[in-house]
PDB file of C-alpha atoms in Angstrom:
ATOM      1  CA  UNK Z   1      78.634  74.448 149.466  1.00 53.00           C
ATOM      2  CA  UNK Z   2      80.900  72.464 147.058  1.00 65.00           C
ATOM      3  CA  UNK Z   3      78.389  71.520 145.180  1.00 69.00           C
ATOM      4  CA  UNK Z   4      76.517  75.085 144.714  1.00 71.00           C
ATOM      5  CA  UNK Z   5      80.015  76.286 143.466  1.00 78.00           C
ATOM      6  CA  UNK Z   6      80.315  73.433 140.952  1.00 86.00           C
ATOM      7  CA  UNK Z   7      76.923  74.392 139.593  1.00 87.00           C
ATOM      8  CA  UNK Z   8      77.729  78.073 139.268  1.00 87.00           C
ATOM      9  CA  UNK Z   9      80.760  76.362 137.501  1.00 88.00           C
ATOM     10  CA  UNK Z  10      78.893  74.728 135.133  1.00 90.00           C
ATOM     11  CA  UNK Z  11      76.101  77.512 134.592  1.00 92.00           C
ATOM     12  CA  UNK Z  12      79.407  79.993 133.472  1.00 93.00           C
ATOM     13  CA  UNK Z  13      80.884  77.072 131.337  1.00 93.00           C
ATOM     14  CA  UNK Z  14      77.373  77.127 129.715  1.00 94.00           C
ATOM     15  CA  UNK Z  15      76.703  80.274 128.700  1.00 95.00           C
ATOM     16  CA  UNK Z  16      80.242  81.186 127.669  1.00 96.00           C
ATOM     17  CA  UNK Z  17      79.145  77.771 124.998  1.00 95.00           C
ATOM     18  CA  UNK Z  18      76.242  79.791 124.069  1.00 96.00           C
ATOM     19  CA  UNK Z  19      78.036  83.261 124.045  1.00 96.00           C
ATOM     20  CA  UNK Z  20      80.588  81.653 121.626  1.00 95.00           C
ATOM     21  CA  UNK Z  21      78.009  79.615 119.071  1.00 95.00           C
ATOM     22  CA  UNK Z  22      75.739  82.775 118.872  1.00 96.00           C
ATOM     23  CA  UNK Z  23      79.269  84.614 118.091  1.00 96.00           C
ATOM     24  CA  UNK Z  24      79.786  82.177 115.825  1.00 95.00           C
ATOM     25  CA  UNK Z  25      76.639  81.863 113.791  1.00 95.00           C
ATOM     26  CA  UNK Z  26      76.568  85.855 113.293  1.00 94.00           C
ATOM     27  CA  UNK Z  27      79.802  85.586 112.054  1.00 92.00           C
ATOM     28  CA  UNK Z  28      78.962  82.962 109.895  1.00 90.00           C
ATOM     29  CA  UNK Z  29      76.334  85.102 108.748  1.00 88.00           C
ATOM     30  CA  UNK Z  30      77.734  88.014 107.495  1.00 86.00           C
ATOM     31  CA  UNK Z  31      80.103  86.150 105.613  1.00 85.00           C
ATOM     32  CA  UNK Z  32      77.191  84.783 104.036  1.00 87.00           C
ATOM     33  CA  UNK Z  33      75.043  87.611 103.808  1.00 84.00           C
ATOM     34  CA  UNK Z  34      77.269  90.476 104.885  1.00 80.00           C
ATOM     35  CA  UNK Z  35      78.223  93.324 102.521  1.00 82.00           C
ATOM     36  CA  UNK Z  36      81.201  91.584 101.203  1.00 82.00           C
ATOM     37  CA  UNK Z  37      79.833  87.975 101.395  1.00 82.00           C
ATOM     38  CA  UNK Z  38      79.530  85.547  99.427  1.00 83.00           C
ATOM     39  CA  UNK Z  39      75.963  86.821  97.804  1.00 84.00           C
ATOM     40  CA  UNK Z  40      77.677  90.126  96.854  1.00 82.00           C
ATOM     41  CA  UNK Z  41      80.291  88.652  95.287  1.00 86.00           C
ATOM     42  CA  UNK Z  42      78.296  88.925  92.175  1.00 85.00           C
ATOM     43  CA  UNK Z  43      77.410  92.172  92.564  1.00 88.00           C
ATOM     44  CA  UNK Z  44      80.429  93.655  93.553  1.00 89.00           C
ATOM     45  CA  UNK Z  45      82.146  92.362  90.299  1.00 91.00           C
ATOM     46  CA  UNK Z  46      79.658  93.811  88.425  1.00 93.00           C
ATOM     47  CA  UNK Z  47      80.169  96.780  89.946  1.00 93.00           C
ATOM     48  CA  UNK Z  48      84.047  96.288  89.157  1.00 94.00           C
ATOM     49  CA  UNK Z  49      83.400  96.053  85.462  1.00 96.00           C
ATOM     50  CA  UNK Z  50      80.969  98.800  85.578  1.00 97.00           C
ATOM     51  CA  UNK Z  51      83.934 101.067  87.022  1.00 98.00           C
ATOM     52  CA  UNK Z  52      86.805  99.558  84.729  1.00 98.00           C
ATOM     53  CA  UNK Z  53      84.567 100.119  81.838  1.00 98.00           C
ATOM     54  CA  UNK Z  54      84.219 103.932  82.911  1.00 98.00           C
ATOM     55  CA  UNK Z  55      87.528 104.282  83.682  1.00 98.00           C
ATOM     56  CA  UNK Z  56      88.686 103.286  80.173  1.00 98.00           C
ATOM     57  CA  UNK Z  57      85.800 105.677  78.501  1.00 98.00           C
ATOM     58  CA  UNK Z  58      87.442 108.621  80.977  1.00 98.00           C
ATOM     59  CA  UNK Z  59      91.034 107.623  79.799  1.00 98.00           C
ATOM     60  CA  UNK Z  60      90.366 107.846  76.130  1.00 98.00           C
ATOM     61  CA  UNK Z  61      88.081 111.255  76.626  1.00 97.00           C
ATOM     62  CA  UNK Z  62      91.253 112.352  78.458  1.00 97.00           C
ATOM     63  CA  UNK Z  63      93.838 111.393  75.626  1.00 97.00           C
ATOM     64  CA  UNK Z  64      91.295 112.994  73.263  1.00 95.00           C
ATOM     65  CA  UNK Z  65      91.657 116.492  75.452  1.00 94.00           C
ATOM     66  CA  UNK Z  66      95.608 116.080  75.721  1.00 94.00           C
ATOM     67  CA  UNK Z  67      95.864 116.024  71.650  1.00 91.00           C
ATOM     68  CA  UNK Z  68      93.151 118.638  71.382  1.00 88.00           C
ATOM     69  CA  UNK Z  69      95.392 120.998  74.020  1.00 88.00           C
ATOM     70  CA  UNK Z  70      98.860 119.534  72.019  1.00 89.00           C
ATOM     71  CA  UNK Z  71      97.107 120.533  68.857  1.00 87.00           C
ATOM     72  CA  UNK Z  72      96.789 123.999  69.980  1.00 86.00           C
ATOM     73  CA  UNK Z  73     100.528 124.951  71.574  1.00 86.00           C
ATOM     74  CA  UNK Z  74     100.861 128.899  71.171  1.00 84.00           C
ATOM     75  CA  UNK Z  75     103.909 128.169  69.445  1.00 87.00           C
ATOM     76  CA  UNK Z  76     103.466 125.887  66.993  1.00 85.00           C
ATOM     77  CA  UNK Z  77      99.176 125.695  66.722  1.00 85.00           C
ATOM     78  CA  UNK Z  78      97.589 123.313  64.189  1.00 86.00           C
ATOM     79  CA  UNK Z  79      96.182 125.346  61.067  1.00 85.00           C
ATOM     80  CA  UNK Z  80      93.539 122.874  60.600  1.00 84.00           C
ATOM     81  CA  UNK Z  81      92.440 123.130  64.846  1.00 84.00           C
ATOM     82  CA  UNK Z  82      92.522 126.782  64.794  1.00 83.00           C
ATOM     83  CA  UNK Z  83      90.317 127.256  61.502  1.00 82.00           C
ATOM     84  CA  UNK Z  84      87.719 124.519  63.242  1.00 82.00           C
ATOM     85  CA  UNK Z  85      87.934 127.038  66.371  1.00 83.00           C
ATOM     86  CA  UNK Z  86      87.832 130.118  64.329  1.00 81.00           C
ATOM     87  CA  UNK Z  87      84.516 128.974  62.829  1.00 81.00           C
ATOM     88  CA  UNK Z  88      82.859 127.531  65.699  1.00 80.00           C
ATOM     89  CA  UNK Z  89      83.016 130.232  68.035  1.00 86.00           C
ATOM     90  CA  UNK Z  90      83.773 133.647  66.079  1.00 84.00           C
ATOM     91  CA  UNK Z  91      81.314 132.694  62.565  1.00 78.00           C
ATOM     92  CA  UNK Z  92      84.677 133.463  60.688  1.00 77.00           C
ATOM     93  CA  UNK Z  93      84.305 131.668  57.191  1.00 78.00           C
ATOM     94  CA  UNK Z  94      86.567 132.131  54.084  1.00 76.00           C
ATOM     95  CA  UNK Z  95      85.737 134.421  51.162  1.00 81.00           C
ATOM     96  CA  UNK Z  96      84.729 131.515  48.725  1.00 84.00           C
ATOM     97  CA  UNK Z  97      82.486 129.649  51.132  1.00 79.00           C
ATOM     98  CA  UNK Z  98      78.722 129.495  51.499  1.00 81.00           C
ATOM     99  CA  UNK Z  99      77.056 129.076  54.264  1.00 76.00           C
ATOM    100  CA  UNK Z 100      73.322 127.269  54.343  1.00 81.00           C
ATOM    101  CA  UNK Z 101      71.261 128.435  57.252  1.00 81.00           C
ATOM    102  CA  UNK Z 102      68.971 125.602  58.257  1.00 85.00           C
ATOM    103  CA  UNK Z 103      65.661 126.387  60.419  1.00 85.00           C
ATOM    104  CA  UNK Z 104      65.091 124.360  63.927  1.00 68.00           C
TER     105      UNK Z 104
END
């Protein structure tokens, strides 16, 4: 009987070594080959440049808006701002300009 227990013993010991090692090697694995491993390492810091370089295109459209909008303060507006807006949207020109229609 002491023996059969001893076996069982050893049969447990066993696969609790396997259960670990197979634990192991996935782990192993994904930090290999897992979504932040060490093969998309590359990739991900590509994708970090990609993002920083967007970022800083966004920033500068956004400082370009914040002057445009600081340009065009009811109280003290920009002469030159409001004459470009004037003649884009409403076809206002001044009396000694000419204006050249070009076909499509």
């Amino acid at each position: 009987m002491r023996r059969t227990n001893s076996m069982a013993a050893i049969q447990r010991a066993k696969a609790m070594q396997h259960a670990a090692l197979a634990a192991l090697l996935v782990m192993g694995g994904l930090a290999i080959a897992g979504p932040s491993g060490l093969l998309a390492w590359s990739e991900n810091l590509r994708l970090l440049d990609q993002r920083e370089a967007q970022l800083a295109q966004l920033e500068a459209e956004r400082e370009a808006l914040e002057n445009r909008v600081a340009l065009l303060h009811p109280d003290h507006a920009d002469p030159d701002m409001v004459g470009e807006l004037l003649r884009s949207q409403l076809n206002v020109v001044h009396p000694d300009e000419v204006v050249i229609k070009l076909e499509d």
